[in-house]
C-alpha atoms as one frame of an Amber mdcrd trajectory, in Angstrom:
protein
  19.269  11.823  17.616  20.434  15.174  16.308  16.890  16.510  16.553  16.561
  15.202  20.131  19.837  16.788  21.228  19.803  20.042  19.264  16.304  20.513
  17.820  15.490  23.400  20.151  18.179  25.459  18.403  16.360  25.305  15.067
  14.962  28.528  13.667  11.445  27.092  14.064  11.753  24.371  16.756   9.397
  21.400  16.476   8.373  19.521  19.605   7.010  16.391  17.877   8.654  14.057
  15.366   6.441  11.666  13.420   8.371   8.643  12.163   6.279   6.910   9.530
   6.617   4.534   6.619   5.223   1.417   4.968   4.461  -1.704   6.966   7.613
  -3.603   7.821   9.997  -0.773   6.965  11.729  -0.917  10.360   9.950   1.793
  12.358   9.835  -0.222  15.582  13.458  -1.311  15.158  14.490   2.332  14.805
  12.285   3.400  17.722  13.828   0.661  19.860  17.358   1.724  18.934  16.584
   5.362  19.715  15.065   4.358  23.069  18.178   2.311  23.904  20.550   5.129
  22.929  18.582   7.712  24.881  18.396   5.421  27.915  22.180   4.943  27.905
  22.695   8.704  27.669  20.118   9.547  30.338  17.854  11.262  27.777  14.890
   8.856  27.736  12.111  10.305  29.862   9.529   7.610  29.066   8.367   5.259
  26.316   5.384   3.155  25.350   5.393   0.488  22.615   1.916  -0.431  21.360
   1.610  -3.869  19.735  -1.455  -5.618  18.377   0.498  -8.886  18.372   1.772
  -8.714  21.960   0.541 -11.305  24.436  -0.199  -8.542  26.916  -3.528  -6.961
  26.026  -2.509  -3.795  27.827  -0.202  -3.026  24.893  -3.237  -2.730  22.619
  -5.172  -0.246  24.781  -4.859   3.458  25.410  -5.739   3.096  29.103  -2.234
   2.128  30.384  -0.463   4.846  28.350  -0.415   7.706  30.882   0.235   5.354
  33.810   3.214   3.812  31.983   4.689   7.185  31.000   4.100   8.434  34.559
   5.900   5.455  36.099   8.953   6.122  33.920   8.980   9.816  34.783   8.879
   8.990  38.487  12.143   7.037  38.178  14.151  10.166  37.299  15.666  11.711
  40.416  16.675  14.760  38.375  12.996  15.828  38.263  13.065  16.891  41.914
   9.739  17.291  43.700   7.744  15.590  40.957   7.187  12.302  42.801   5.805
  14.043  45.866   3.342  16.077  43.783   2.112  12.977  41.936   1.658  10.980
  45.139  -0.339  13.837  46.600  -2.666  13.784  43.553  -3.201  10.019  43.840
  -3.874  10.322  47.585  -6.511  12.981  46.976  -8.071  11.121  44.014  -7.371
   7.348  43.985  -9.651   6.981  40.920  -7.573   9.367  38.819  -6.337   6.492
  36.598  -9.943   5.785  35.569 -10.487   9.290  34.213 -10.296  10.384  30.572
  -6.845  10.458  29.014  -6.833  14.254  28.892  -7.681  14.512  32.583  -5.008
  11.979  33.518  -2.470  14.010  31.536  -3.459  17.183  33.384  -3.618  15.741
  36.906  -0.688  13.316  36.798   1.824  14.937  34.460   1.251  18.591  33.590
   0.137  20.010  36.957   2.844  18.154  38.987   5.484  19.287  36.470   4.423
  22.927  36.869   4.839  22.651  40.636   8.155  20.781  40.352   9.625  23.149
  37.785  11.188  25.486  40.368  12.759  22.658  42.393  15.451  21.759  39.854
  16.998  22.830  36.550  14.873  21.378  33.735  17.996  21.363  31.500  19.218
  18.392  33.539  16.000  16.449  32.969  15.737  13.704  30.344  14.666  14.954
  26.927  12.457  12.577  24.976   9.190  10.652  25.272   8.727   7.939  22.652
   5.445   6.302  21.609   5.774   3.512  19.038   3.148   1.602  17.047   0.357
   4.105  17.642  -1.592   2.649  14.700  -1.819  -0.630  16.659  -3.732   0.949
  19.543  -7.147  -0.712  19.268  -9.219   1.164  21.820  -9.735   1.864  25.499
 -10.120  -1.521  27.164 -10.982  -5.165  26.601 -14.557  -4.654  25.299 -13.119
  -2.443  22.534 -10.966  -5.174  20.989 -11.223  -8.683  19.710 -13.924 -10.381
  17.656 -16.686  -8.866  19.817 -15.768  -5.376  18.689 -18.833  -3.557  17.386
 -17.242  -0.176  16.771 -14.608  -0.134  14.002 -13.842   3.467  14.935 -12.641
   2.538  18.457  -8.989   2.272  17.405  -8.843   5.429  15.258 -10.712   7.414
  17.942  -8.243   6.271  20.605  -5.285   7.134  18.357  -6.711  10.607  17.731
  -7.285  11.130  21.456  -3.698  10.137  22.252  -2.302  12.483  19.596  -4.465
  15.341  20.837  -3.199  14.809  24.411   0.468  14.623  23.352   0.099  17.648
  21.109  -1.486  19.669  23.910   1.308  18.672  26.286   3.830  20.140  23.833
   2.168  23.547  24.106   2.669  23.560  27.910   5.738  25.603  28.983   6.257
  23.316  31.991   6.509  20.284  29.699  10.142  20.300  28.511  10.153  17.022
  26.598  10.154  16.402  22.877   7.981  13.560  21.617   8.597  10.908  18.972
   5.561   9.105  17.556   6.206   6.112  15.283   3.352   4.610  13.295   2.141
   3.506   9.912   0.610   6.333   7.844  -2.993   5.445   8.683  -5.651   7.980
   7.578  -6.596   9.285  11.048  -2.932   9.799  11.987  -2.078  11.417   8.634
  -5.033  13.763   8.985  -4.100  14.736  12.534  -0.537  15.666  11.653  -1.614
  17.508   8.504  -4.018  19.724  10.478  -2.349  19.927  13.912  -1.361  23.447
  15.007   1.629  21.920  16.812   4.676  22.051  14.452   5.752  18.519  13.553
   8.886  17.103  11.962   7.896  14.274   9.602  10.244  11.459   8.591   8.916
   8.923   6.083  11.019   5.795   5.568  11.088   5.518   1.794  13.841   4.722
  -0.676  15.631   8.055  -0.235  17.110   6.606   2.962  18.673   3.766   0.900
  17.166   0.895   2.897  18.627  -1.580   0.395  22.144  -0.973   1.729  20.989
  -1.556   5.311  19.064  -4.683   4.322  22.135  -6.032   2.519  24.264  -5.365
   5.605  21.688  -7.095   7.811  21.451 -10.173   5.547  25.234 -10.496   5.225
  25.712 -10.217   8.996  22.975 -12.731   9.806  24.087 -15.242   7.165  27.645
 -14.970   8.497  26.376 -15.621  12.008  24.465 -18.703  10.802  27.588 -19.851
   8.917  29.782 -19.651  12.019  27.299 -21.448  14.230  26.647 -24.188  11.654
  30.233 -24.624  10.373  29.249 -23.814   6.792  31.684 -22.765   4.028  32.353
 -19.060   3.382  30.521 -19.219   0.062  27.358 -20.935   1.322  25.323 -17.846
   0.339  26.425 -16.277  -2.952  26.365 -12.567  -3.754  23.727 -13.335  -6.393
  21.404 -14.744  -3.721  21.937 -11.680  -1.514  21.238  -9.427  -4.531  18.004
 -11.325  -5.207  16.818 -11.097  -1.601  17.599  -7.374  -1.396  15.612  -6.822
  -4.587  12.694  -8.921  -3.351  12.653  -7.019  -0.045  11.867  -3.785  -1.944
  13.066  -1.705   0.987  11.095  -3.531   3.682  12.994  -4.972   6.627  10.189
  -7.344   7.530  10.956  -9.344   4.377  14.646  -9.695   5.256  13.854 -10.553
   8.884  11.352 -13.199   7.720  13.979 -14.752   5.427  16.473 -15.073   8.296
  13.811 -16.404  10.666  12.950 -19.126   8.148  16.534 -20.122   7.320  17.733
 -20.055  10.934  15.269 -22.628  12.257  17.082 -25.807  13.416  13.829 -27.663
  14.048  12.841 -27.264  10.383  16.132 -28.438   8.866  19.752 -27.482   8.072
  20.251 -23.830   7.011  21.410 -24.720   3.485  18.351 -26.883   2.910  16.069
 -24.174   4.295  17.679 -21.570   2.035  17.246 -23.807  -1.018  13.590 -24.325
  -0.148  13.139 -20.600   0.342  14.518 -19.835  -3.122  12.113 -22.384  -4.656
   9.096 -21.644  -2.456   6.824 -20.630  -5.342   6.881 -24.220  -6.613   6.154
 -25.756  -3.229   2.470 -25.394  -2.430   2.863 -26.862   1.061   5.658 -24.466
   2.024   4.848 -21.092   3.559   8.103 -19.483   4.651   6.513 -16.037   4.697
   3.673 -16.774   7.093   4.539 -13.783   9.366   4.639 -11.486   6.339   1.364
 -12.897   5.043  -0.273 -12.373   8.435   0.754  -8.714   8.335  -0.532  -8.217
   4.766  -3.834  -9.932   5.546  -4.341  -7.910   8.715  -3.767  -4.592   6.923
  -5.932  -5.522   3.919  -8.828  -6.269   6.258  -8.743  -2.636   7.349 -10.305
  -1.750   4.004 -14.118  -1.483   4.194 -14.212  -3.931   1.237 -11.052  -6.115
   1.328 -11.877  -8.221  -1.758 -12.606  -5.118  -3.835  -9.346  -3.618  -2.552
  -7.501  -6.735  -3.749  -9.108  -6.404  -7.193  -8.086  -2.746  -7.318  -4.482
  -3.572  -6.402  -4.240  -6.345  -8.979  -5.895  -4.104 -11.589  -3.292  -1.417
 -10.923  -0.562  -4.013 -11.352  -2.039  -5.107 -14.704  -2.044  -1.467 -15.829
   1.626  -1.082 -14.864   0.841   1.459 -12.134   3.885   0.419 -10.130   6.170
   1.153 -13.097   5.180   4.419 -14.735   5.701   7.740 -12.991   3.386   9.721
 -15.300   0.962  11.620 -13.048  -1.740  11.908 -15.735  -1.699   8.160 -16.278
  -2.151   7.516 -12.554  -5.097   9.910 -12.605  -6.407   7.830 -15.495  -6.147
   4.589 -13.479  -8.088   6.225 -10.687 -10.810   7.513 -13.022 -11.323   4.104
 -14.637 -11.506   2.148 -11.384 -13.754   4.551  -9.478 -17.490   3.935  -9.758
 -18.040   7.164  -7.818 -15.772  10.141  -6.927 -13.672   9.531  -3.819 -13.876
   5.731  -3.994 -10.068   5.492  -4.161  -9.696   6.931  -0.662 -12.601   4.839
   0.602 -11.211   1.531  -0.691  -7.453   2.114  -0.364  -7.221   4.887   2.233
  -6.629   2.442   5.111  -3.920   0.625   3.145  -1.456   3.516   3.075   1.288
   1.328   4.536   1.045  -1.031   1.551   0.318   1.301  -1.364   0.942   5.015
  -1.814  -1.749   7.104  -3.519   0.226  10.305  -4.175   3.849  11.274  -4.738
   5.936  13.689  -2.692   4.282  16.655  -4.441   0.751  15.482  -3.779   0.233
  14.373  -7.396  -1.681  11.133  -8.066   0.717   8.189  -8.116  -0.016   4.617
  -7.129   3.092   3.009  -5.714   3.472  -0.460  -4.203   5.844  -0.295  -1.229
   6.139  -4.080  -1.129   7.091  -6.046  -4.222   6.160  -9.195  -2.301   2.588
  -7.886  -1.826   1.732  -8.826  -5.415   3.199 -12.310  -4.871   0.962 -12.612
  -1.799  -2.157 -11.473  -3.683  -1.535 -13.822  -6.619  -0.979 -16.950  -4.501
  -4.227 -18.541  -3.190  -2.258 -20.547  -0.606  -0.869 -17.378   0.921  -3.792
 -14.946   0.619  -6.448 -17.566   1.474  -9.916 -15.964   1.703  -8.508 -12.684
   0.381  -7.582 -14.323  -2.917  -9.240 -13.066  -6.098  -8.559 -15.326  -9.070
  -7.452 -14.059 -12.466 -10.889 -14.574 -13.990 -12.672 -12.469 -11.355 -10.037
  -9.713 -11.614 -10.275  -9.665 -15.413 -14.063  -9.594 -15.169 -13.858  -6.660
 -12.748 -11.520  -4.688 -15.043 -13.586  -5.456 -18.148 -16.751  -4.364 -16.345
 -15.152  -1.083 -15.330 -14.110  -0.425 -18.953 -17.592  -1.263 -20.183 -19.203
   1.144 -17.720 -16.769   3.945 -18.570 -17.448   3.378 -22.282 -21.194   3.606
 -21.678 -20.710   6.850 -19.738 -18.278   8.131 -22.426 -15.816   8.914 -19.664
 -15.400   8.498 -15.878 -18.693   7.597 -14.250 -20.493  10.710 -12.948 -21.429
  11.105  -9.320 -25.045  10.258  -8.495 -25.071  13.405  -6.357 -23.716  15.487
  -9.229 -24.534  13.801 -12.554 -23.616  16.894 -14.614 -19.850  16.381 -14.409
 -17.434  17.935 -16.873 -16.588  15.999 -20.067 -13.485  13.777 -19.883 -10.143
  15.304 -20.757  -8.426  14.491 -24.047  -5.652  12.783 -22.077  -8.191  10.438
 -20.514  -9.903   9.639 -23.825  -6.581   8.920 -25.557  -5.435   6.523 -22.844
  -8.856   4.856 -22.624  -8.967   4.291 -26.394  -5.630   2.454 -26.297  -6.364
   0.368 -23.194  -9.894  -0.635 -24.245  -8.836  -3.368 -26.680  -6.829  -4.988
 -23.878  -9.817  -5.074 -21.523 -12.831  -5.463 -23.824 -15.459  -7.981 -22.682
 -17.316  -9.592 -25.625 -20.142 -10.725 -23.345 -21.420  -7.184 -22.700 -24.026
  -5.521 -24.899 -22.616  -2.856 -27.224 -24.062  -0.592 -29.890 -22.626   0.790
 -33.121 -22.548   4.116 -31.274 -19.996   2.651 -28.826 -17.796   1.499 -31.704
 -18.065   4.803 -33.559 -17.204   6.800 -30.403 -14.094   4.654 -29.864 -12.975
   4.967 -33.502 -13.576   8.719 -33.505 -11.296   9.188 -30.492  -8.325   7.154
 -31.694  -5.311   9.284 -32.566  -3.359   8.697 -35.761  -0.503   7.002 -33.874
  -3.025   4.683 -32.166  -4.497   3.139 -35.347  -2.864  -0.216 -34.592  -5.566
  -0.588 -31.927  -8.103  -1.153 -34.741  -6.732  -4.483 -36.073  -5.897  -5.441
 -32.469  -9.547  -4.930 -31.462 -10.703  -6.738 -34.619  -8.783  -9.832 -33.488
  -9.461  -9.602 -29.732 -13.248  -9.227 -29.945 -13.463 -12.500 -31.924 -11.404
 -14.701 -29.584 -14.319 -16.147 -27.621 -16.560 -16.821 -30.631 -17.458 -20.343
 -31.774 -16.689 -21.467 -35.313 -20.382 -21.635 -36.091 -21.529 -18.430 -34.352
 -20.038 -15.134 -33.168 -21.093 -13.521 -29.935 -23.319 -10.443 -30.493 -20.546
  -8.066 -29.370 -18.239  -9.398 -32.087 -20.858  -8.783 -34.776 -21.344  -5.200
 -33.592 -17.662  -4.337 -33.262 -16.543  -5.963 -36.499 -19.405  -4.386 -38.417
 -18.459  -0.911 -37.154 -14.722  -1.467 -37.701 -15.186  -2.834 -41.258 -17.452
   0.071 -42.185 -14.862   2.561 -40.908 -11.940   0.796 -42.622 -13.779   0.462
 -45.940 -14.622   4.167 -45.932 -11.007   5.004 -45.041  -9.502   2.937 -47.846
  -8.081   0.137 -45.686  -7.397  -3.340 -46.985 -10.154  -5.544 -45.470 -10.326
  -9.362 -45.166 -11.550 -11.261 -48.233 -14.464 -13.697 -48.071 -12.009 -16.603
 -48.043  -9.977 -15.017 -45.177 -13.170 -14.359 -43.216 -14.211 -18.021 -43.528
 -10.748 -19.192 -42.464 -10.924 -16.810 -39.484 -13.838 -18.845 -38.132 -11.606
 -21.925 -37.798  -8.186 -20.351 -37.252  -8.729 -17.026 -35.588  -6.584 -14.088
 -36.683  -3.937 -13.015 -34.161  -2.637  -9.489 -34.547   1.116  -9.112 -34.085
   2.198  -5.518 -33.486   5.611  -6.413 -34.903   4.173  -7.852 -38.134   1.231
  -5.570 -39.036   1.634  -6.161 -42.788   0.669  -9.831 -42.353  -2.725  -9.037
 -40.822  -5.612  -9.011 -43.351  -6.977  -5.713 -41.980  -4.541  -2.853 -42.574
  -4.374   0.721 -43.906  -3.018   1.481 -47.379   0.405   2.322 -45.941   1.267
   0.195 -42.907   3.493   2.344 -40.745   1.702   2.452 -37.408   3.834   1.596
 -34.390   2.710  -0.405 -31.386   0.837   2.126 -29.213   2.530   3.051 -25.950
   0.167   2.504 -23.023   0.675   5.969 -21.670  -0.732   9.458 -21.893   1.008
  11.613 -24.481
């Protein structure tokens, strides 16, 4: 509101504000509040709220945009002379509303404003035009949307056309309005604002705005309202429950709103019973309290060109702890392991920017899940339905990626440029530690693979050797080892013998066939394969 009222006084005034953030972070709620406040104060010139979920199809198309904004502008008596100029245009060209967006903008808004400018003081005109949900604009008209859609670029092209028109309007001296655009950070919109010559103020709704406090306030107010209407005791929702729900929301208002919608549903049952079911929903396969949230997640995930692969990527990142560590080099490592060709990260996850961040505020690689509940959705087959990837398929995907990186002795080279630079020492160190966690005994290995891995282990990573010795044998039968186990154990035993390690005796080896060794990082001295002095710590899964 301060920018709307006083932004023109800034040293470098910006005519457009882009309000962005993860899915469900409250962008439309904020846009609606701003529209209401501006309307009350006589500052709202016009608004348009796109919605892919609205019953009215016109809220999914770009075609009604200029006509809707125009209608609002015509209601303002302070813009003297404007109505007459617009009516004259329509009388001369009744088909003007069928023209391209840019031409409609020129004929119906910009040219009439130029002519009306001298008829009144533009300082008395309303100040702001607001366009919400731009990412939900799906095209031009009915043939561009729905299951018959043949062109997946229809929506992004329409969004780009709208932004280009609004940006051009802001360069027109006769156009005195500032513009607010609210949307998810979809690739085409991000790219437009990063390259637009029109100065833009960008507001991204992340944790620096302390959404947790607002979500807590919202939950407390709504639970109190339910309590009053249902004659419940003051303590019907404990502080511990509120704390849990705020944590689960992970900054996203859609989670909190979904919780209230589920609890406050008289047709489903009493509020206390609904709340109890909600808190136990993971154990109730038939219960889906988060259906609206799941619909949103599923819809966004399908924007990826390969949704199932995107799901495997997201779950792989979770297994690697990508949502926990803030180490930029380690995030670059995750990317290098998962990519089968350079740029695949942007291809697979680029359209999911409202669910997962790919870089931090400084542009450094950092995978960040905006929604804690997204992982719950991905790991529950009842919620994710046909987007579900089971644990076995995810583990197989990760193991296959590690196998291919091992064969390439680093990140896979581009087919267009096979002579890529050798992997960095940071990458090799991290890969050497992670490999024993994601080794697949069913792949074909050579002694050269084992020797390369051993040669790249650092002194503080030597605990990975007995760990690998145990892991590679897990899927062997008592009467026969898989070929990979023979190769890896042969290479490891040769290395350890030459390095003076204590190696398993014949009796221990025979017992290992029936009762497989398990390596405990906390009890390394009890494992039959160990160096002369056992002092190695458990390796940290991070880049040094």
